[in-house]
Amino acid sequence: MELTGAEISGAEIVVRSLQEEGVDCIFGYPGGAVLWIYDELFKQDKVKHILVRHEQAAAHAADGYSRASKKVGVCLVTSGPGVTNAVTGIATAYMDSLPMVSISGQVPTYAIGEDAFQECDAVGITRPCVKHNFLVKAVEDIAPTMKKAFHIARSGRPGPVLVDIPKDITAAKCVFEYPKTVSLRSYNPVTKGHPGQIKKAAQLLLEAKRPMVYSGGGVVLGNASAQLRKLVQTLGVPCTNTLMGLGAYPATDKQFLGMLGMHGTYQANMAMQHSDVLIAIGARFDDRVIGDPKHFGSVARKIIHIDIDPSSISKRVKVDVPIVGDVGDVIDDLLKALESAKEKQDAKALKAWWAQIEEWRSKDCLRYDHKAAIIKPQFVVEKLWEITKGDAFVTSDVGQHQMWAAQFYKFDQPRRWINSGGLGTMGFGLPAAMGTQLANPGATVACVTGESSIQMCLQELSTCKQYRLPIKIINLNNRYMGMVRQWQQFFHGNRYSESYMNALPDFVKLAEGYGHSGMRIEDPKDVEPALREAFARKDDLIFMDFLTDQTENVYPMVPGGKGITEMILAEEL
């Protein structure tokens, strides 16, 4: 432990703890209950503070920072409305298993439970949407609590941890001792997979006639993309990624079938359903991936499931070979088992399996009208990928634009696709882009959004101006809440209840009002020149407002409650 010898305030202990954890950037908004902490931040220069304009954005920015950097994101908010505003961002990180530490101020300990000004039960409110939370009750507990918070956030299945600190605790003093290690009797995540189960998995894969690899966000979070690529290429089998797993396996590789699920490709969904041995790695068989579990279970297959979280295994789909452990370590051991096995794959069966997959792939399920007189959103994303050479960090909000970005931007690297998958949070894109840009100075960052989503956290254009963040905003503006409209068209008799946006701002003028540059693009022939001009201006935030086809839908689409192969495909063009 490090002993300072002198007593320092709880607020200084908070800041010193962040320094000990190697935190270089936090996102927050000051208020009465955290002013002692802000005073200590002012006195040092190791931890940079980014002032957002809304606490929800603080959590989203910390989340984006974490997704794009392999680090633990940190946000700092005050009590009462400060922490309640941050809950949406905390829940977003929780659903996608992102390591984040949220520090919230609390009213003084003597006022807790007295309905004091700006008091709320932060621990009670956040309990359902954090991995763990703490209410610090003594200044001596701050340092060990911070150590535990970071350990819990980043280990095992990652997730957000809340540390709620009363104001008087930040003002009190004690000797600073930061633990070098942490031991929690009730929390010991398993990292090494069971050797017997790994051997069984290798045997099944070698015996398979129609093998399939299904990987998710756990591969990205576990930094196991290299191991996944080696496994897929060693076996010569098809691979699909979930929305959260995009980039874990290169999208431009011939063995990649595209994203699967509700808006996945025809070939990925068909191969997923008709495989005879399926290996799921860092994925959880959620409803947007497999649809109705009864339909998914209608085809007999053997399932291998690798995950760091035992509670995710056999939660929605019964599996045959469960393997609990760190996905990277387990894949390494699996590769060794495959190499040492005497059995060889059935090359003839695998060739026939690929022939079937190529037949499914020939449907070209992502086709759209390239000759349309109005801008097609898919075209914008394709040109975005082409102009950035597939090397951008791409954040998104939630809706049609999110799905088009996932379908048409070919992610070849992990941690380049930054989106809210589990919670589906509108307003995520811009603050997440801020966190991504700050985690990767000099990198190309694009925020693909829609005219509804962007208005949820639009005030962060002010933050971008203050910190000179050169994000490129691609607004696919169809003047509708696009995905709401699509569902209303398919399932509600074309009754577009409250999904039409008939009072939109002039986004170009709005961007200019915040001190940025704006472009309005209405003609397909102007799409590529506009993108090239915007990305050539490396030091500027450019808001590109693309007026797109209002009637365009996302295809393929699996209707809610249907099976994974019960897809609605695009109309013949």
XYZ file of C-alpha atoms in Angstrom:
573
model
C 0.000 0.000 0.000
C 1.054 3.576 -0.587
C 1.127 5.655 2.588
C 1.236 9.417 2.266
C 1.927 9.890 5.966
C -0.353 12.926 6.078
C -4.119 13.062 6.202
C -5.857 14.199 3.034
C -9.507 14.788 2.213
C -11.858 12.160 0.908
C -12.178 14.191 -2.291
C -8.430 14.056 -2.827
C -8.499 10.327 -2.112
C -11.081 9.909 -4.908
C -8.813 11.720 -7.365
C -5.681 9.924 -6.159
C -7.510 6.602 -6.553
C -8.345 7.455 -10.154
C -4.680 8.245 -10.739
C -3.656 4.918 -9.183
C -5.992 3.128 -11.602
C -4.360 4.857 -14.562
C -7.453 6.888 -15.418
C -6.520 9.778 -17.707
C -9.964 11.075 -18.680
C -13.356 11.285 -16.974
C -16.688 12.765 -18.031
C -18.958 14.678 -15.726
C -21.079 17.599 -14.616
C -20.588 19.404 -11.279
C -23.163 19.932 -8.548
C -23.332 20.640 -4.855
C -22.660 17.120 -3.595
C -19.438 16.694 -5.604
C -17.886 20.154 -5.336
C -15.088 18.945 -3.031
C -14.142 16.385 -5.697
C -14.236 19.026 -8.427
C -12.023 21.254 -6.298
C -9.412 18.488 -6.140
C -9.672 17.839 -9.886
C -8.889 21.524 -10.401
C -5.651 21.191 -8.403
C -4.101 18.436 -10.547
C -3.465 17.704 -14.224
C -3.130 13.910 -14.471
C -6.854 13.220 -14.809
C -8.524 15.297 -17.521
C -12.158 16.200 -16.927
C -14.553 16.599 -19.868
C -17.535 18.808 -19.101
C -20.619 17.410 -20.813
C -23.911 19.293 -21.062
C -26.140 16.551 -19.611
C -25.350 13.710 -17.210
C -26.758 11.097 -19.593
C -24.031 12.135 -22.013
C -21.398 11.725 -19.289
C -22.279 8.049 -18.942
C -22.541 7.498 -22.717
C -19.203 9.225 -23.315
C -17.517 7.110 -20.624
C -19.128 4.066 -22.224
C -17.860 5.011 -25.704
C -14.414 5.704 -24.270
C -14.376 2.207 -22.774
C -15.624 0.440 -25.923
C -12.983 2.100 -28.082
C -10.001 1.794 -25.737
C -10.003 -1.421 -23.643
C -10.059 0.824 -20.556
C -12.595 1.389 -17.789
C -14.718 4.457 -18.534
C -15.409 6.859 -15.668
C -18.158 9.414 -15.139
C -18.785 11.792 -12.236
C -22.203 13.234 -11.386
C -23.884 14.922 -8.466
C -26.697 13.638 -6.268
C -30.429 13.564 -7.037
C -31.141 14.564 -10.650
C -27.460 14.215 -11.502
C -27.395 10.491 -10.859
C -30.938 9.872 -12.139
C -30.007 11.566 -15.420
C -27.048 9.191 -15.662
C -29.120 6.041 -15.110
C -29.957 5.640 -18.815
C -26.268 5.626 -19.659
C -25.447 3.254 -16.805
C -28.188 0.862 -17.940
C -26.861 1.057 -21.506
C -23.408 -0.019 -20.316
C -24.931 -2.764 -18.158
C -26.879 -4.328 -21.025
C -23.772 -4.430 -23.205
C -21.400 -5.523 -20.406
C -19.159 -2.452 -20.560
C -16.648 -1.765 -17.767
C -17.473 1.602 -16.247
C -17.178 3.244 -12.839
C -19.815 5.875 -12.088
C -19.070 8.129 -9.137
C -22.077 9.943 -7.741
C -22.280 12.492 -4.986
C -24.745 12.004 -2.166
C -26.206 14.298 0.476
C -24.297 14.315 3.802
C -24.598 11.104 5.809
C -26.661 12.778 8.564
C -29.242 13.877 5.945
C -29.668 10.515 4.201
C -33.265 9.386 4.546
C -34.461 12.850 5.511
C -35.683 13.889 2.018
C -32.871 16.400 1.851
C -32.404 18.719 -1.119
C -31.297 16.693 -4.166
C -31.396 13.416 -2.274
C -32.320 10.125 -3.911
C -31.524 6.507 -3.167
C -28.827 6.084 -5.816
C -27.961 2.573 -4.645
C -31.595 1.458 -4.755
C -32.338 3.105 -8.093
C -29.279 1.658 -9.855
C -29.300 -1.812 -8.286
C -31.088 -3.469 -11.265
C -28.731 -1.934 -13.843
C -25.243 -2.210 -12.353
C -22.896 -5.107 -11.792
C -22.463 -3.830 -8.227
C -22.811 -0.614 -6.260
C -21.464 0.901 -3.069
C -22.541 3.573 -0.587
C -19.376 4.814 1.090
C -19.985 5.402 4.807
C -16.532 6.456 6.046
C -13.644 8.350 4.533
C -11.340 5.393 5.285
C -13.482 3.259 2.969
C -13.043 5.390 -0.154
C -9.725 3.950 -1.374
C -10.575 0.253 -0.853
C -14.024 0.829 -2.361
C -12.548 2.447 -5.463
C -10.114 -0.469 -5.809
C -12.991 -2.953 -5.568
C -15.102 -0.936 -8.018
C -12.467 -0.998 -10.761
C -11.708 -4.669 -10.147
C -15.364 -5.680 -10.375
C -16.000 -3.456 -13.405
C -13.199 -4.900 -15.538
C -13.009 -8.556 -14.445
C -15.190 -11.537 -15.314
C -18.159 -10.382 -17.342
C -17.504 -6.621 -17.296
C -20.112 -4.094 -16.250
C -20.775 -0.719 -14.638
C -20.182 -0.171 -10.925
C -21.622 2.777 -8.997
C -19.781 4.393 -6.088
C -22.080 6.753 -4.158
C -20.151 9.114 -1.839
C -21.845 11.480 0.668
C -20.596 15.054 0.612
C -19.330 15.066 4.191
C -17.241 11.966 3.464
C -15.445 13.856 0.673
C -14.666 16.665 3.121
C -13.445 14.402 5.945
C -9.762 13.429 6.167
C -7.644 10.339 6.717
C -4.299 8.874 5.669
C -4.354 7.719 2.040
C -3.752 3.995 1.570
C -4.437 2.522 -1.857
C -4.567 -1.286 -1.904
C -2.209 -3.039 -4.301
C -4.456 -6.068 -4.551
C -8.088 -6.865 -3.952
C -9.693 -10.061 -2.698
C -13.453 -10.592 -2.609
C -14.492 -13.917 -1.086
C -17.837 -13.956 -2.874
C -16.491 -12.859 -6.260
C -14.004 -15.095 -8.063
C -14.752 -15.338 -11.814
C -13.601 -18.522 -13.518
C -11.168 -17.819 -16.351
C -9.849 -21.246 -17.391
C -12.207 -23.585 -19.218
C -12.700 -27.183 -18.080
C -10.246 -29.416 -20.036
C -12.754 -32.250 -20.379
C -15.402 -29.938 -21.834
C -12.876 -28.419 -24.236
C -11.935 -31.914 -25.427
C -15.632 -32.707 -26.014
C -16.028 -29.484 -27.985
C -13.051 -30.329 -30.202
C -14.476 -33.795 -30.849
C -17.868 -32.396 -31.866
C -16.315 -29.838 -34.213
C -14.194 -32.469 -35.946
C -17.218 -34.769 -36.385
C -19.489 -32.007 -37.677
C -20.927 -32.087 -41.183
C -22.348 -28.565 -41.019
C -20.315 -26.621 -38.418
C -20.941 -22.969 -37.642
C -19.236 -20.328 -35.465
C -21.519 -17.755 -33.827
C -19.635 -15.040 -31.941
C -20.750 -12.001 -29.997
C -19.640 -8.992 -28.039
C -17.827 -11.166 -25.515
C -15.101 -11.794 -28.094
C -14.590 -8.038 -28.495
C -14.699 -7.340 -24.749
C -12.404 -10.304 -24.094
C -9.892 -9.025 -26.655
C -10.030 -12.431 -28.320
C -10.490 -11.449 -31.970
C -7.118 -12.881 -33.008
C -7.973 -16.226 -31.408
C -11.417 -16.263 -33.057
C -9.906 -15.622 -36.484
C -7.403 -18.423 -36.023
C -10.130 -20.860 -34.934
C -12.414 -20.039 -37.882
C -9.596 -20.234 -40.406
C -8.138 -23.415 -38.890
C -11.497 -25.161 -39.173
C -12.447 -23.560 -42.494
C -15.989 -23.034 -41.274
C -18.520 -20.203 -41.705
C -18.677 -17.459 -39.064
C -21.335 -14.954 -38.134
C -21.199 -12.057 -35.657
C -23.936 -10.520 -33.578
C -24.564 -6.773 -33.708
C -22.266 -6.357 -30.698
C -19.639 -8.672 -32.148
C -19.100 -6.937 -35.482
C -15.397 -6.593 -36.221
C -14.450 -9.591 -34.083
C -14.097 -11.471 -37.369
C -13.206 -9.502 -40.538
C -16.319 -8.599 -42.523
C -14.415 -8.698 -45.820
C -13.271 -12.301 -45.325
C -14.991 -14.935 -47.486
C -15.797 -17.103 -44.429
C -17.862 -14.325 -42.883
C -21.588 -14.609 -43.558
C -22.558 -11.195 -42.231
C -24.474 -10.273 -39.124
C -27.254 -12.615 -38.040
C -30.560 -12.028 -36.312
C -33.606 -9.820 -36.807
C -31.885 -7.779 -39.512
C -29.157 -10.276 -40.304
C -28.308 -11.692 -43.700
C -30.263 -14.517 -45.260
C -27.180 -16.740 -45.419
C -26.204 -16.147 -41.788
C -29.675 -16.922 -40.465
C -30.141 -19.982 -42.648
C -26.713 -21.380 -41.774
C -27.303 -20.704 -38.089
C -30.569 -22.651 -38.162
C -29.377 -25.580 -40.303
C -25.963 -26.216 -38.756
C -25.438 -29.548 -37.017
C -22.741 -28.305 -34.616
C -22.915 -24.697 -33.453
C -20.210 -23.115 -31.345
C -21.342 -19.927 -29.590
C -18.514 -17.745 -28.301
C -19.203 -14.733 -26.083
C -22.825 -14.517 -27.228
C -26.083 -15.019 -25.348
C -28.753 -16.245 -27.810
C -30.854 -13.136 -27.195
C -34.262 -12.537 -28.725
C -32.976 -10.309 -31.536
C -30.558 -13.054 -32.607
C -32.520 -16.319 -32.582
C -36.115 -15.077 -32.501
C -38.516 -17.619 -30.988
C -36.503 -20.214 -28.980
C -39.068 -22.914 -29.889
C -38.446 -22.322 -33.584
C -34.682 -22.334 -32.990
C -34.972 -25.622 -31.098
C -36.989 -27.257 -33.879
C -33.772 -28.365 -35.642
C -31.611 -30.930 -33.865
C -28.049 -29.756 -33.411
C -25.242 -29.940 -30.894
C -24.395 -26.622 -29.228
C -21.095 -25.645 -27.635
C -21.268 -22.447 -25.584
C -18.196 -20.557 -24.339
C -18.816 -17.636 -21.975
C -17.193 -15.974 -18.969
C -20.604 -15.685 -17.290
C -22.116 -19.029 -16.215
C -25.559 -17.429 -15.857
C -25.646 -16.794 -19.622
C -25.224 -20.465 -20.493
C -28.462 -22.387 -21.151
C -30.420 -19.273 -20.155
C -32.513 -19.151 -23.343
C -31.271 -22.201 -25.270
C -30.190 -25.516 -23.755
C -26.616 -26.304 -24.737
C -24.749 -29.612 -24.908
C -21.207 -28.546 -24.035
C -21.041 -25.567 -21.654
C -17.576 -24.065 -21.139
C -17.187 -21.291 -18.570
C -14.045 -19.226 -18.918
C -12.256 -16.347 -20.590
C -13.065 -16.714 -24.285
C -9.496 -16.051 -25.430
C -8.002 -18.624 -23.070
C -10.667 -21.198 -23.941
C -10.166 -20.760 -27.706
C -6.391 -21.149 -27.231
C -6.970 -24.422 -25.377
C -9.529 -25.519 -27.972
C -7.035 -24.930 -30.783
C -4.486 -27.075 -28.955
C -7.093 -29.827 -28.548
C -7.923 -29.683 -32.260
C -4.248 -29.868 -33.215
C -3.573 -32.885 -30.994
C -6.728 -34.794 -32.004
C -6.329 -37.868 -34.184
C -9.616 -37.319 -36.019
C -9.789 -35.150 -39.127
C -12.679 -33.103 -40.488
C -14.949 -34.521 -43.171
C -13.694 -32.451 -46.116
C -16.403 -33.704 -48.453
C -19.211 -32.768 -46.051
C -17.660 -29.357 -45.421
C -17.457 -28.708 -49.159
C -21.149 -29.587 -49.540
C -21.996 -27.305 -46.603
C -20.196 -24.398 -48.255
C -22.012 -25.100 -51.530
C -25.324 -24.757 -49.690
C -24.177 -21.550 -48.024
C -23.113 -20.039 -51.353
C -26.565 -20.848 -52.726
C -28.121 -18.922 -49.828
C -25.620 -16.106 -50.309
C -26.582 -15.773 -53.991
C -29.923 -14.275 -52.963
C -28.109 -10.956 -52.382
C -30.448 -10.138 -49.508
C -28.996 -6.640 -48.985
C -29.663 -5.365 -52.487
C -31.322 -1.985 -52.973
C -32.076 0.378 -55.859
C -28.754 1.967 -56.852
C -30.416 4.057 -59.579
C -32.949 5.855 -57.397
C -33.387 9.594 -57.886
C -33.487 10.107 -54.107
C -30.695 9.273 -51.678
C -30.791 5.718 -50.380
C -29.403 5.432 -46.831
C -27.570 2.216 -47.688
C -25.675 4.106 -50.404
C -24.488 6.713 -47.895
C -23.097 4.029 -45.580
C -21.423 2.186 -48.469
C -19.728 5.405 -49.555
C -18.764 6.130 -45.939
C -16.990 2.753 -45.793
C -15.325 3.348 -49.145
C -14.083 6.871 -48.345
C -12.811 5.987 -44.851
C -11.254 2.790 -46.258
C -13.043 0.842 -43.530
C -10.725 2.350 -40.954
C -13.069 4.681 -39.074
C -14.539 4.336 -35.627
C -18.280 4.364 -36.259
C -20.786 5.155 -33.530
C -24.517 5.034 -34.023
C -27.777 5.796 -32.341
C -30.660 3.327 -32.539
C -33.042 2.564 -35.367
C -32.910 1.994 -39.105
C -29.672 3.937 -39.505
C -28.035 1.660 -36.904
C -29.003 -1.452 -38.851
C -27.852 -0.014 -42.179
C -24.511 0.911 -40.620
C -24.181 -2.638 -39.267
C -25.107 -4.173 -42.623
C -23.137 -1.969 -45.011
C -20.031 -0.785 -43.134
C -17.611 -3.712 -43.320
C -15.840 -3.808 -39.958
C -12.576 -5.729 -40.180
C -11.305 -4.802 -36.715
C -12.812 -5.001 -33.228
C -13.754 -1.931 -31.178
C -14.478 0.126 -34.295
C -18.270 -0.337 -34.102
C -19.661 1.568 -31.109
C -23.410 1.173 -30.605
C -26.061 0.488 -27.985
C -27.154 -3.087 -28.604
C -28.960 -4.396 -25.545
C -30.819 -1.320 -24.300
C -31.188 0.349 -27.698
C -30.613 3.883 -26.453
C -31.464 6.831 -28.675
C -29.069 9.677 -27.934
C -26.099 7.349 -27.494
C -24.292 8.128 -30.759
C -22.918 11.647 -30.306
C -21.644 11.388 -26.702
C -20.234 7.937 -27.469
C -18.402 9.500 -30.416
C -16.947 12.076 -28.025
C -15.616 9.337 -25.761
C -14.302 7.428 -28.767
C -12.517 10.485 -30.152
C -10.931 11.318 -26.797
C -9.762 7.716 -26.434
C -8.267 7.819 -29.931
C -6.901 11.306 -30.681
C -6.288 11.803 -34.374
C -8.486 8.866 -35.411
C -11.392 9.201 -37.827
C -14.682 9.074 -35.906
C -18.078 9.061 -37.622
C -21.449 9.186 -35.891
C -24.186 7.605 -38.008
C -27.501 8.846 -36.690
C -31.058 9.812 -37.565
C -32.975 13.048 -37.192
C -34.902 11.655 -34.190
C -31.989 10.140 -32.284
C -29.577 13.034 -32.743
C -31.953 15.401 -30.973
C -31.825 13.320 -27.787
C -28.315 14.538 -26.855
C -27.843 17.313 -29.395
C -26.576 19.690 -26.700
C -23.273 17.803 -26.769
C -22.367 19.751 -29.907
C -21.369 22.361 -27.343
C -19.001 19.899 -25.648
C -17.525 19.030 -29.033
C -16.855 22.724 -29.641
C -15.199 23.247 -26.269
C -12.823 20.311 -26.692
C -12.428 20.644 -30.492
C -13.596 17.137 -31.313
C -13.606 16.702 -35.130
C -16.416 14.147 -35.281
C -18.220 13.685 -38.595
C -21.980 13.365 -38.099
C -23.847 11.443 -40.817
C -27.526 12.204 -40.279
C -29.722 9.867 -42.347
C -32.738 12.133 -42.319
C -35.971 10.515 -43.533
C -38.221 12.835 -41.495
C -39.632 9.840 -39.588
C -38.801 7.809 -36.534
C -37.714 5.279 -39.122
C -37.877 1.952 -37.325
C -41.125 2.941 -35.597
C -42.569 3.801 -39.015
C -41.369 0.472 -40.449
C -43.104 -1.513 -37.707
C -46.241 0.591 -38.078
C -46.232 -0.167 -41.808
C -45.817 -3.922 -41.319
C -47.858 -4.574 -38.194
C -50.165 -1.593 -37.560
C -51.957 -1.077 -40.865
C -49.846 1.925 -41.995
C -51.123 3.965 -39.056
C -48.119 6.207 -38.469
C -49.041 7.266 -34.968
C -46.636 9.976 -33.750
C -43.737 8.715 -35.870
C -43.692 11.576 -38.368
C -41.323 14.440 -37.606
C -42.993 17.583 -38.959
C -41.136 20.249 -36.995
C -37.489 19.434 -37.626
C -34.798 22.063 -37.183
C -32.526 23.245 -39.944
C -29.605 21.039 -38.932
C -27.091 23.043 -40.952
C -27.985 26.280 -39.161
C -28.177 24.449 -35.861
C -24.643 23.075 -36.304
C -23.440 26.536 -37.258
C -25.109 27.938 -34.154
C -22.874 25.680 -32.071
C -19.815 26.877 -33.966
C -19.496 23.939 -36.368
C -19.990 23.465 -40.118
C -23.056 21.909 -41.692
C -23.954 20.413 -45.070
C -27.339 19.561 -46.524
C -27.223 16.843 -49.190
C -30.328 16.069 -51.259
C -29.057 14.533 -54.528
C -27.416 11.074 -54.796
C -24.676 12.478 -57.036
C -23.618 14.819 -54.211
C -23.193 12.101 -51.584
C -19.640 11.082 -52.385
C -18.270 14.632 -52.937
C -19.831 15.790 -49.657
C -18.315 12.903 -47.707
C -14.908 13.428 -49.278
C -14.967 17.137 -48.473
C -16.071 16.522 -44.881
C -13.441 13.889 -44.120
C -10.728 16.009 -45.727
C -11.417 18.632 -43.041
C -9.692 16.654 -40.321
C -9.854 19.325 -37.620
C -13.534 20.250 -37.921
C -16.812 18.777 -36.757
C -19.035 18.533 -39.824
C -22.764 17.868 -39.543
C -23.943 16.203 -42.776
C -27.710 16.185 -43.165
C -28.586 13.610 -45.852
C -32.221 13.771 -46.978
C -32.999 10.128 -47.627
C -35.871 8.069 -49.025
C -38.735 8.177 -46.515
C -40.122 4.809 -47.615
C -36.948 2.752 -47.346
C -37.096 -0.219 -44.964
C -34.431 -2.412 -43.396
C -34.316 -5.889 -44.923
C -34.098 -8.745 -44.167
C -36.410 -8.565 -41.180
C -37.551 -11.265 -38.773
C -40.859 -10.114 -37.240
C -41.024 -10.170 -33.448
C -41.906 -13.610 -32.091
C -41.061 -15.378 -35.347
C -38.262 -17.834 -36.048
C -34.842 -16.913 -37.349
C -35.546 -18.244 -40.865
C -38.977 -16.570 -41.132
C -37.515 -13.488 -42.770
C -39.223 -10.747 -44.727
C -36.906 -10.066 -47.671
C -36.648 -6.944 -49.810
C -39.092 -6.479 -52.659
C -37.728 -7.452 -56.080
C -35.944 -4.453 -57.564
